[in-house]
Coordinates of C-alpha atoms in Angstrom, one line a residue:
M1 CA -72.4 70.7 -74.5
P2 CA -70.7 67.5 -76.1
S3 CA -69.3 68.6 -79.3
D4 CA -70.4 66.9 -82.7
A5 CA -67.4 67.4 -84.6
P6 CA -65.7 64.1 -84.8
V7 CA -62.9 62.8 -83.1
D8 CA -59.5 61.5 -84.1
L9 CA -59.5 58.6 -81.9
Y10 CA -55.4 57.7 -82.8
S11 CA -54.5 61.4 -82.0
L12 CA -56.3 61.0 -78.9
A13 CA -54.5 58.0 -78.1
F14 CA -51.1 59.2 -79.0
T15 CA -51.7 61.9 -76.6
C16 CA -53.0 60.6 -73.2
S17 CA -50.5 57.6 -73.7
V18 CA -48.9 57.4 -69.6
E19 CA -46.2 55.9 -71.9
P20 CA -43.8 58.5 -73.5
L21 CA -44.3 57.9 -77.2
L22 CA -42.6 59.5 -80.4
L23 CA -42.9 59.3 -83.8
L24 CA -39.8 59.4 -86.0
D25 CA -39.5 59.4 -90.1
E26 CA -37.1 57.6 -92.1
S27 CA -33.8 59.5 -91.1
G28 CA -34.6 59.4 -86.9
R29 CA -36.0 63.3 -86.8
I30 CA -38.5 63.9 -84.4
L31 CA -42.0 64.4 -86.2
A32 CA -44.2 64.1 -82.9
L33 CA -44.4 63.1 -79.2
N34 CA -46.8 63.4 -76.6
P35 CA -46.5 64.8 -73.3
A36 CA -45.5 62.0 -71.2
A37 CA -42.8 62.2 -74.1
E38 CA -41.7 65.8 -73.5
R39 CA -41.9 65.0 -69.8
L40 CA -39.8 62.5 -70.0
C41 CA -37.1 64.7 -72.0
S42 CA -37.7 67.6 -69.8
T43 CA -37.7 69.6 -72.4
P44 CA -40.9 71.3 -74.6
G45 CA -42.1 69.5 -77.5
A46 CA -41.4 72.3 -80.0
A47 CA -37.9 72.3 -78.8
V48 CA -37.2 69.1 -80.2
R49 CA -39.6 68.8 -82.8
G50 CA -38.1 68.3 -86.2
G51 CA -34.5 67.4 -84.7
P52 CA -32.5 63.7 -84.5
V53 CA -34.0 61.6 -82.3
E54 CA -30.3 61.1 -80.8
E55 CA -29.8 64.4 -79.9
A56 CA -32.7 64.7 -78.2
L57 CA -32.4 61.6 -76.6
R58 CA -28.7 60.7 -76.8
P59 CA -29.6 56.7 -76.8
D60 CA -27.3 54.6 -75.6
P61 CA -26.8 51.9 -77.7
P62 CA -28.2 54.4 -80.4
L63 CA -30.8 53.3 -82.3
G64 CA -29.5 53.9 -86.4
A65 CA -28.8 50.4 -86.6
L66 CA -32.2 49.0 -85.2
L67 CA -34.1 51.8 -87.3
E68 CA -32.5 51.1 -90.2
Q69 CA -33.6 47.0 -89.4
V70 CA -37.3 48.3 -88.8
L71 CA -37.8 50.2 -91.9
R72 CA -36.3 47.2 -93.9
D73 CA -38.1 44.0 -92.2
R74 CA -41.1 46.4 -91.9
V75 CA -41.6 44.3 -88.2
P76 CA -41.7 45.9 -85.0
R77 CA -38.3 45.3 -82.6
A78 CA -38.3 45.9 -79.3
L79 CA -35.2 48.0 -77.5
P80 CA -31.9 46.1 -76.5
P81 CA -32.6 45.0 -72.6
D82 CA -29.7 47.7 -71.1
F83 CA -31.0 50.5 -73.4
S84 CA -30.5 53.8 -71.6
L85 CA -31.1 57.8 -72.2
H86 CA -28.7 60.2 -71.4
L87 CA -30.7 63.2 -70.9
A88 CA -30.0 67.0 -69.7
N89 CA -28.2 67.9 -66.6
E90 CA -26.4 64.5 -66.8
R91 CA -30.0 62.4 -65.7
V92 CA -29.8 59.0 -67.2
V93 CA -32.7 56.3 -67.7
L94 CA -32.5 52.9 -68.4
A95 CA -35.7 52.5 -70.7
E96 CA -37.6 49.8 -72.1
G97 CA -39.6 50.1 -75.4
S98 CA -40.1 48.9 -79.2
L99 CA -39.7 50.2 -82.5
S100 CA -42.4 49.7 -84.8
P101 CA -43.1 50.7 -88.6
L102 CA -46.2 52.7 -89.3
V103 CA -47.4 51.2 -92.4
D104 CA -50.0 53.0 -94.4
P105 CA -52.0 51.4 -96.8
A106 CA -50.3 51.6 -99.6
G107 CA -47.5 49.6 -98.0
A108 CA -45.2 53.0 -97.6
C109 CA -44.0 53.4 -94.3
A110 CA -45.2 56.8 -93.1
A111 CA -43.5 56.9 -89.8
V112 CA -41.8 54.9 -86.5
L113 CA -43.0 54.6 -83.6
L114 CA -40.3 55.3 -80.7
A115 CA -42.0 53.8 -77.7
L116 CA -40.6 54.1 -74.5
R117 CA -41.0 53.1 -70.6
D118 CA -38.7 54.6 -68.1
V119 CA -37.6 51.4 -66.2
T120 CA -34.9 53.0 -64.0
E121 CA -36.5 52.4 -60.1
Q122 CA -37.4 49.4 -61.4
R123 CA -34.0 48.5 -62.9
R124 CA -32.0 49.5 -59.7
A125 CA -34.8 48.2 -57.3
E126 CA -34.0 44.8 -59.4
Q127 CA -30.3 45.3 -59.3
A128 CA -30.3 46.3 -55.5
A129 CA -32.6 42.9 -55.0
R130 CA -29.7 40.9 -56.8
D131 CA -27.0 42.3 -54.6
Q132 CA -28.8 41.9 -51.6
G133 CA -29.4 38.2 -52.6
A134 CA -26.1 38.2 -53.4
R135 CA -24.9 39.5 -50.3
L136 CA -27.0 37.3 -48.4
H137 CA -25.8 34.0 -50.0
A138 CA -22.2 35.2 -49.9
A139 CA -22.9 35.8 -46.5
A140 CA -24.8 31.8 -46.1
E141 CA -21.1 30.4 -47.7
A142 CA -19.1 32.1 -45.5
L143 CA -20.9 30.6 -42.3
D144 CA -18.5 28.2 -40.7
V145 CA -22.1 26.6 -40.0
G146 CA -24.6 24.7 -42.3
F147 CA -27.5 26.9 -43.3
V148 CA -30.4 25.2 -45.2
I149 CA -34.1 26.6 -45.9
Y150 CA -36.6 24.0 -46.5
D151 CA -40.3 25.2 -48.0
A152 CA -43.6 24.4 -46.4
E153 CA -44.1 21.4 -48.5
E154 CA -40.2 20.4 -46.5
R155 CA -38.7 20.5 -50.0
L156 CA -34.8 22.2 -50.1
C157 CA -35.4 25.4 -51.4
F158 CA -31.9 26.6 -50.2
F159 CA -28.6 25.6 -48.8
N160 CA -25.0 26.6 -48.2
T161 CA -21.7 24.7 -48.9
A162 CA -20.9 23.8 -44.9
Y163 CA -24.5 22.2 -44.9
K164 CA -23.6 19.9 -47.5
S165 CA -20.2 18.9 -46.2
L166 CA -21.9 18.0 -42.7
Y167 CA -24.3 15.1 -44.4
P168 CA -21.3 13.1 -46.9
E169 CA -24.0 10.4 -46.6
C170 CA -26.7 12.2 -47.9
A171 CA -24.8 14.7 -50.7
A172 CA -26.5 13.1 -53.4
A173 CA -29.8 13.8 -52.6
I174 CA -29.1 17.4 -51.1
Q175 CA -30.5 19.1 -54.5
I176 CA -33.3 22.1 -54.9
G177 CA -36.7 20.5 -55.0
N178 CA -35.8 17.8 -53.7
T179 CA -38.0 16.1 -49.6
F180 CA -36.0 16.5 -46.2
E181 CA -37.0 12.8 -46.2
D182 CA -35.4 11.9 -49.6
V183 CA -32.3 13.6 -48.1
V184 CA -32.7 11.7 -44.9
R185 CA -33.1 8.7 -47.0
E186 CA -30.0 8.7 -49.4
G187 CA -28.3 9.1 -45.6
C188 CA -29.9 5.7 -44.4
R189 CA -28.8 3.9 -48.4
N190 CA -25.0 5.0 -47.1
G191 CA -25.3 3.8 -43.2
I192 CA -26.0 6.9 -41.6
H193 CA -28.1 5.5 -39.0
L194 CA -25.6 2.2 -38.4
H195 CA -24.5 3.1 -35.1
S196 CA -28.0 4.3 -33.4
G197 CA -29.4 0.3 -33.7
L198 CA -32.6 1.7 -35.6
S199 CA -34.0 0.4 -38.6
E200 CA -34.2 3.3 -41.6
D201 CA -37.4 3.6 -41.1
E202 CA -37.0 4.3 -36.9
W203 CA -34.6 6.6 -38.1
V204 CA -36.5 8.5 -40.8
A205 CA -39.4 8.7 -38.1
A206 CA -37.1 10.3 -35.5
R207 CA -35.5 12.5 -38.1
L208 CA -38.5 13.7 -39.0
A209 CA -39.9 14.3 -35.6
D210 CA -36.6 16.3 -35.2
Q211 CA -37.3 18.6 -38.3
R212 CA -41.3 19.2 -37.4
R213 CA -40.5 20.8 -33.8
P214 CA -39.0 24.0 -34.5
G215 CA -37.7 26.2 -32.0
E216 CA -35.9 23.4 -30.0
V217 CA -32.3 22.6 -30.3
Y218 CA -31.4 19.2 -30.8
V219 CA -27.8 17.2 -30.4
R220 CA -28.0 14.6 -32.8
R221 CA -25.1 11.6 -33.4
F222 CA -24.1 11.2 -37.3
G223 CA -21.8 8.6 -38.1
D224 CA -18.7 9.6 -36.7
R225 CA -19.6 13.2 -35.7
W226 CA -22.2 14.9 -33.4
L227 CA -24.5 18.1 -34.8
T228 CA -26.0 20.4 -33.4
L229 CA -29.7 20.7 -35.0
K230 CA -31.7 24.6 -35.0
S231 CA -34.6 25.0 -36.7
S232 CA -37.3 28.2 -37.0
R233 CA -40.4 27.9 -39.0
L234 CA -41.3 31.1 -41.1
A235 CA -44.7 33.0 -41.6
D236 CA -45.3 30.9 -44.5
G237 CA -44.8 27.4 -43.4
S238 CA -41.2 27.6 -44.6
F239 CA -38.3 25.7 -42.2
V240 CA -34.6 28.0 -41.5
G241 CA -32.2 25.4 -40.2
L242 CA -28.5 25.6 -38.9
R243 CA -26.2 23.4 -38.1
I244 CA -23.3 23.4 -36.6
D245 CA -20.7 20.2 -36.2
T246 CA -20.3 19.9 -32.5
T247 CA -17.6 16.8 -32.5
E248 CA -14.9 18.7 -30.8
L249 CA -16.7 19.6 -28.4
K250 CA -19.0 16.5 -27.7
Q251 CA -15.7 14.2 -28.0
A252 CA -14.5 17.2 -25.3
E253 CA -17.4 16.7 -22.9
L254 CA -17.6 13.0 -23.3
A255 CA -13.5 12.9 -22.5
L256 CA -14.3 15.2 -19.1
E257 CA -17.7 13.0 -18.3
R258 CA -14.8 9.9 -18.4
E259 CA -12.5 11.6 -17.0
R260 CA -14.8 12.7 -14.2
Q261 CA -16.2 9.0 -14.1
F262 CA -12.2 8.4 -13.5
I263 CA -11.8 10.6 -10.9
R264 CA -14.9 9.0 -9.0
L265 CA -13.3 5.7 -9.7
V266 CA -10.5 6.4 -7.8
L267 CA -12.3 8.4 -5.5
D268 CA -14.3 5.3 -4.5
T269 CA -11.6 3.1 -4.8
I270 CA -9.0 4.6 -2.4
P271 CA -8.8 3.4 1.1
L272 CA -9.1 7.0 2.3
I273 CA -12.1 9.6 3.1
V274 CA -11.7 12.9 0.7
T275 CA -13.8 15.5 1.2
V276 CA -13.3 19.5 -1.2
K277 CA -15.4 22.0 0.6
D278 CA -15.8 25.5 -0.3
R279 CA -14.8 28.4 2.2
D280 CA -18.9 28.3 3.6
G281 CA -17.8 24.7 4.4
T282 CA -20.8 23.3 1.8
M283 CA -19.4 19.7 0.5
K284 CA -18.5 19.9 -3.5
L285 CA -17.1 16.5 -3.8
V286 CA -16.9 13.6 -1.6
S287 CA -15.4 10.4 -1.9
K288 CA -17.2 7.1 -1.4
G289 CA -15.5 6.6 2.0
Y290 CA -16.5 9.6 3.5
A291 CA -20.4 8.6 2.5
E292 CA -20.1 5.5 3.5
W293 CA -18.6 6.6 7.1
Y294 CA -21.9 8.7 7.5
D295 CA -24.3 5.8 6.1
T296 CA -25.5 7.8 3.0
T297 CA -24.0 8.1 -0.7
P298 CA -21.8 11.0 -2.1
E299 CA -25.0 12.2 -3.8
R300 CA -26.5 13.0 -0.9
A301 CA -23.4 14.6 0.9
V302 CA -22.7 16.8 -1.7
G303 CA -24.4 20.0 -0.8
K304 CA -24.5 19.4 2.6
T305 CA -22.1 21.0 5.3
I306 CA -20.3 18.7 8.1
A307 CA -23.2 20.4 10.6
D308 CA -25.4 18.2 8.8
M309 CA -23.5 14.9 9.6
P310 CA -22.9 13.6 13.2
P311 CA -20.6 14.1 14.2
S312 CA -20.0 15.0 18.4
R313 CA -19.5 18.8 19.1
A314 CA -16.0 18.7 19.8
E315 CA -15.0 17.2 16.9
L316 CA -17.0 19.4 14.3
S317 CA -15.1 22.5 16.7
A318 CA -12.0 20.7 16.0
I319 CA -12.8 20.1 12.1
S320 CA -14.4 23.6 11.3
E321 CA -10.7 25.1 13.3
M322 CA -9.0 23.1 10.8
D323 CA -10.9 25.1 8.0
R324 CA -10.5 28.1 9.8
E325 CA -6.3 27.6 9.7
V326 CA -6.3 26.4 6.6
I327 CA -8.2 29.6 5.3
A328 CA -6.1 32.1 6.7
R329 CA -2.8 30.1 6.5
M330 CA -3.4 29.0 3.1
Q331 CA -1.3 26.3 4.3
R332 CA -1.3 22.7 4.7
V333 CA -2.5 21.7 8.4
S334 CA -2.9 18.2 9.9
R335 CA -4.6 16.5 12.8
V336 CA -5.1 13.1 14.6
L337 CA -8.4 13.1 16.1
P338 CA -11.2 10.2 17.2
I339 CA -14.1 10.9 15.0
T340 CA -17.3 9.3 15.8
H341 CA -19.1 6.6 14.3
P342 CA -22.6 7.1 13.9
N343 CA -23.6 3.3 15.3
G344 CA -21.3 5.2 18.3
N345 CA -17.8 3.1 17.4
V346 CA -14.9 5.7 17.9
R347 CA -11.6 5.4 15.3
W348 CA -8.5 7.1 14.9
M349 CA -8.2 9.3 12.0
S350 CA -5.5 11.0 10.2
I351 CA -6.5 14.1 8.8
I352 CA -4.6 16.4 6.7
K353 CA -6.4 20.0 4.6
V354 CA -4.8 22.4 2.1
P355 CA -6.0 25.0 0.5
L356 CA -7.1 23.9 -3.5
V357 CA -7.3 27.4 -5.4
E358 CA -9.1 27.5 -9.1
Q359 CA -7.5 29.3 -11.7
D360 CA -10.1 32.4 -10.9
G361 CA -8.8 32.3 -7.7
T362 CA -11.4 30.4 -5.9
T363 CA -10.9 28.7 -2.8
H364 CA -11.5 25.3 -1.4
I365 CA -10.3 22.7 1.4
L366 CA -9.1 19.7 0.0
A367 CA -9.3 17.2 3.6
I368 CA -7.8 13.6 3.2
G369 CA -8.6 11.6 6.2
T370 CA -7.0 8.2 7.2
D371 CA -8.6 5.4 9.3
I372 CA -5.5 5.1 11.7
T373 CA -7.1 3.3 14.4
A374 CA -5.0 -0.2 13.6
Q375 CA -2.2 1.9 13.4
R376 CA -2.7 3.6 16.7
E377 CA -3.8 0.4 18.6
H378 CA -0.7 -0.9 17.2
E379 CA 1.7 1.6 18.1
E380 CA -0.1 1.4 21.4
H381 CA 0.4 -2.4 22.0
M382 CA 4.6 -1.9 20.9
A383 CA 4.8 0.5 23.6
S384 CA 3.2 -1.7 25.8
T385 CA 4.8 -4.4 24.8
I386 CA 8.4 -2.3 25.1
A387 CA 7.8 -1.3 28.4
E388 CA 7.4 -5.0 29.0
L389 CA 10.4 -6.0 27.9
E390 CA 12.2 -3.1 29.7
R391 CA 11.2 -4.5 32.4
Q392 CA 11.9 -7.6 31.8
K393 CA 15.8 -6.6 30.7
Q394 CA 15.7 -5.1 34.2
A395 CA 15.0 -7.8 35.7
I396 CA 17.5 -9.7 33.8
A397 CA 20.0 -7.2 33.9
E398 CA 19.5 -7.5 37.6
Q399 CA 19.7 -11.0 37.9
L400 CA 22.7 -11.3 35.7
A401 CA 24.4 -9.1 38.1
V402 CA 23.7 -11.8 41.4
I403 CA 25.0 -14.4 38.8
Q404 CA 28.4 -12.5 38.3
R405 CA 28.5 -12.0 41.5
Q406 CA 27.7 -15.9 41.7
Q407 CA 30.1 -16.7 39.3
A408 CA 32.8 -14.5 41.1
L409 CA 32.4 -16.2 44.0
I410 CA 32.6 -19.4 42.9
R411 CA 35.9 -18.9 40.8
A412 CA 37.4 -17.6 44.3
L413 CA 36.1 -20.6 45.7
S414 CA 37.2 -23.0 42.5
T415 CA 40.4 -21.4 43.0
P416 CA 41.3 -20.2 46.2
I417 CA 45.3 -18.9 47.0
L418 CA 46.0 -20.6 50.0
Q419 CA 49.4 -19.7 52.0
V420 CA 50.2 -23.3 53.7
A421 CA 53.4 -21.6 54.9
E422 CA 55.5 -19.0 55.4
G423 CA 57.0 -18.1 51.8
V424 CA 54.5 -21.1 49.7
L425 CA 51.5 -20.7 48.3
A426 CA 49.0 -23.3 47.1
V427 CA 46.6 -23.1 44.5
P428 CA 44.2 -25.5 44.2
F429 CA 42.6 -26.0 40.2
I430 CA 39.2 -27.5 39.7
G431 CA 37.0 -27.7 37.2
A432 CA 38.1 -26.4 33.0
L433 CA 41.4 -23.6 32.7
D434 CA 39.4 -21.5 30.4
D435 CA 40.9 -18.2 29.1
A436 CA 39.2 -15.5 31.6
R437 CA 39.4 -18.1 34.4
A438 CA 43.3 -18.3 33.1
T439 CA 43.6 -14.3 33.4
D440 CA 42.2 -14.2 36.9
V441 CA 43.8 -16.8 38.5
T442 CA 47.3 -15.3 37.0
S443 CA 46.4 -11.8 37.9
K444 CA 45.2 -12.9 42.3
L445 CA 48.3 -15.6 41.9
L446 CA 51.2 -12.6 41.0
D447 CA 49.6 -10.3 43.0
E448 CA 49.8 -12.3 46.3
V449 CA 53.2 -13.7 45.1
V450 CA 54.3 -9.9 45.4
R451 CA 51.9 -8.9 48.4
T452 CA 53.4 -12.0 50.6
G453 CA 56.9 -12.4 49.4
A454 CA 56.7 -16.3 48.8
R455 CA 59.3 -18.3 47.1
F456 CA 57.3 -20.9 45.9
A457 CA 53.7 -21.2 44.5
I458 CA 52.4 -24.5 43.9
I459 CA 49.7 -24.9 41.4
D460 CA 48.0 -28.3 42.1
V461 CA 46.4 -29.7 39.1
T462 CA 44.4 -32.5 40.8
G463 CA 41.3 -31.4 40.4
I464 CA 41.5 -31.2 36.2
E465 CA 40.5 -34.5 34.5
S466 CA 41.7 -33.9 31.5
V467 CA 44.3 -31.5 29.7
D468 CA 43.8 -29.9 26.0
A469 CA 46.9 -27.6 24.3
A470 CA 45.2 -24.6 25.7
T471 CA 45.0 -25.8 29.3
A472 CA 48.6 -26.8 29.1
D473 CA 49.6 -23.5 27.7
H474 CA 47.9 -21.7 30.5
L475 CA 49.6 -23.9 32.7
V476 CA 53.1 -23.3 31.6
R477 CA 52.3 -19.2 31.1
I478 CA 51.4 -19.4 34.8
V479 CA 54.6 -21.2 35.4
R480 CA 56.5 -18.8 33.9
A481 CA 54.7 -15.6 35.2
I482 CA 55.5 -17.0 38.7
R483 CA 59.4 -17.4 37.4
L484 CA 59.8 -14.1 36.3
L485 CA 59.1 -12.6 40.0
G486 CA 61.5 -14.3 41.0
A487 CA 59.4 -17.0 42.4
S488 CA 59.1 -20.5 41.3
G489 CA 56.8 -22.1 40.3
V490 CA 55.7 -25.9 41.3
L491 CA 53.0 -28.3 39.3
T492 CA 51.4 -30.7 41.5
G493 CA 48.5 -33.4 40.9
I494 CA 49.5 -34.3 37.1
G495 CA 47.3 -38.0 37.1
P496 CA 48.5 -40.8 34.4
A497 CA 45.9 -39.1 32.2
V498 CA 47.1 -35.5 32.2
A499 CA 50.3 -36.8 31.9
Q500 CA 49.5 -39.1 28.6
S501 CA 47.8 -36.0 27.5
M502 CA 50.0 -33.4 28.0
C503 CA 53.0 -36.2 26.6
G504 CA 50.8 -36.5 24.2
L505 CA 50.3 -32.5 22.8
G506 CA 54.4 -32.4 23.2
V507 CA 54.1 -29.9 26.4
D508 CA 57.5 -28.6 27.2
L509 CA 57.9 -28.5 30.9
S510 CA 61.6 -28.4 31.2
G511 CA 62.6 -26.6 33.9
V512 CA 59.4 -27.0 35.3
T513 CA 59.6 -28.3 39.1
T514 CA 56.6 -31.1 39.4
H515 CA 56.0 -33.3 41.8
G516 CA 52.9 -36.2 42.1
N517 CA 50.5 -34.4 44.9
L518 CA 50.0 -31.6 47.1
R519 CA 51.5 -32.9 49.7
A520 CA 55.0 -34.2 48.2
G521 CA 55.3 -30.7 47.1
I522 CA 54.8 -29.3 50.0
E523 CA 57.1 -31.0 51.8
V524 CA 59.9 -30.4 49.3
C525 CA 58.9 -26.6 49.4
L526 CA 59.2 -26.2 52.9
R527 CA 62.9 -27.9 53.0
A528 CA 64.2 -25.7 50.6
L529 CA 63.5 -22.5 52.7
P530 CA 66.1 -22.6 55.0
E531 CA 68.4 -23.5 52.3
R532 CA 67.3 -20.6 50.7
R533 CA 68.1 -18.3 53.4

């Protein structure tokens, strides 16, 4: 049954409080403590009651100065924020609380209430959260990519230094609390959009559209740099974004594309047929000339094999054999083959194939074909022309031999050596006496003088119309040569014109017997023969 005794509510509240409570006197001794305080100290109340609070709780900082202040001012004071208790078993408790003076109706301070609250776990959790936040912040700052968080209203919540450095045009607006649109428009005011050809509103609309499609990856140009953008939406509607400076990669990609286009330009310009095939014969690269040969395009030819093109079966066999030889020998192979155009025309091609080995060891076949039809036709024409010239040369040689024989006969007939009597030879000259004829006549005349034992050799120049220095010299030499063989040389038939020419040339005919005509010369020689015997 309920007791009729009055209840001391103050004492009941002190006892039942879940927070540790201690009553201290003016000197800091413990007058009373509730069960929660006993549990905190892990000590029965009777053991600590009457003892100094400094010994029971070993507070840090000590409570003395704060206790004096509370007693003096009669005003409650909160414990310092770093207040801790060092209890038995080396247990340290972080605590919050206050010292409150209990003033009686007479104004005297009856006691001081020390209210404590164990916040050890709370402080540890808070410190762990702070440590984790610091680690996350340090990790974000350590990233070499931009990291940013916008809330569900697209207001900037967090960004690292790398993010701000990627957008120098937007730096003034990259502040916590600003919206994404604020940041974008600040960039436009500094010309970040000018390269695009878009207006400011068009640029802003495009960037907002990118921002509001999280999960997609974009590569965008900002001024003179290229950034890769990746965003994700969190459960609370906020956005987490990464921004990676891929300028060097993009420039390398553009340079590679320019190089590819330049190679394509070279392939399409050079007057050669070029293909690159893999080991299975699939086209990896073809020149424009190759594609045009088969009435197709380079794009349509790539991925096909030579069997997909319309050459003859014999050509396919020869080309495939070259491919197999290149792969087997890993050396250059060359052939000259007739290749049939789809329209039926046959062209002669000089084909060179070499192995093309990539750094990873992948082997391809590089083929270079040159249309040598015109060259081959020219060579055939030249061969035919040379053969014709050889035939003409042979015919000319045969004609020349006939002419030479005729000339020899003419020389023999034009300069006959006649034996007019025993011991007398006569040589009538007709026409010009050049070096070759003089040498030929001299040789034959001397041989005949020796053979016949002639005493006289009559040289008749009646048939020579004019005499130059060379002709006169030849005549004198012939006479002297005859004299050396012991015979006498006689000149006959010197007419007025010849005589005048020889005198004008100063020809020395001393010792040379001359007569007006051949008959006179023969008569003189015949009369002289008996005298010589």
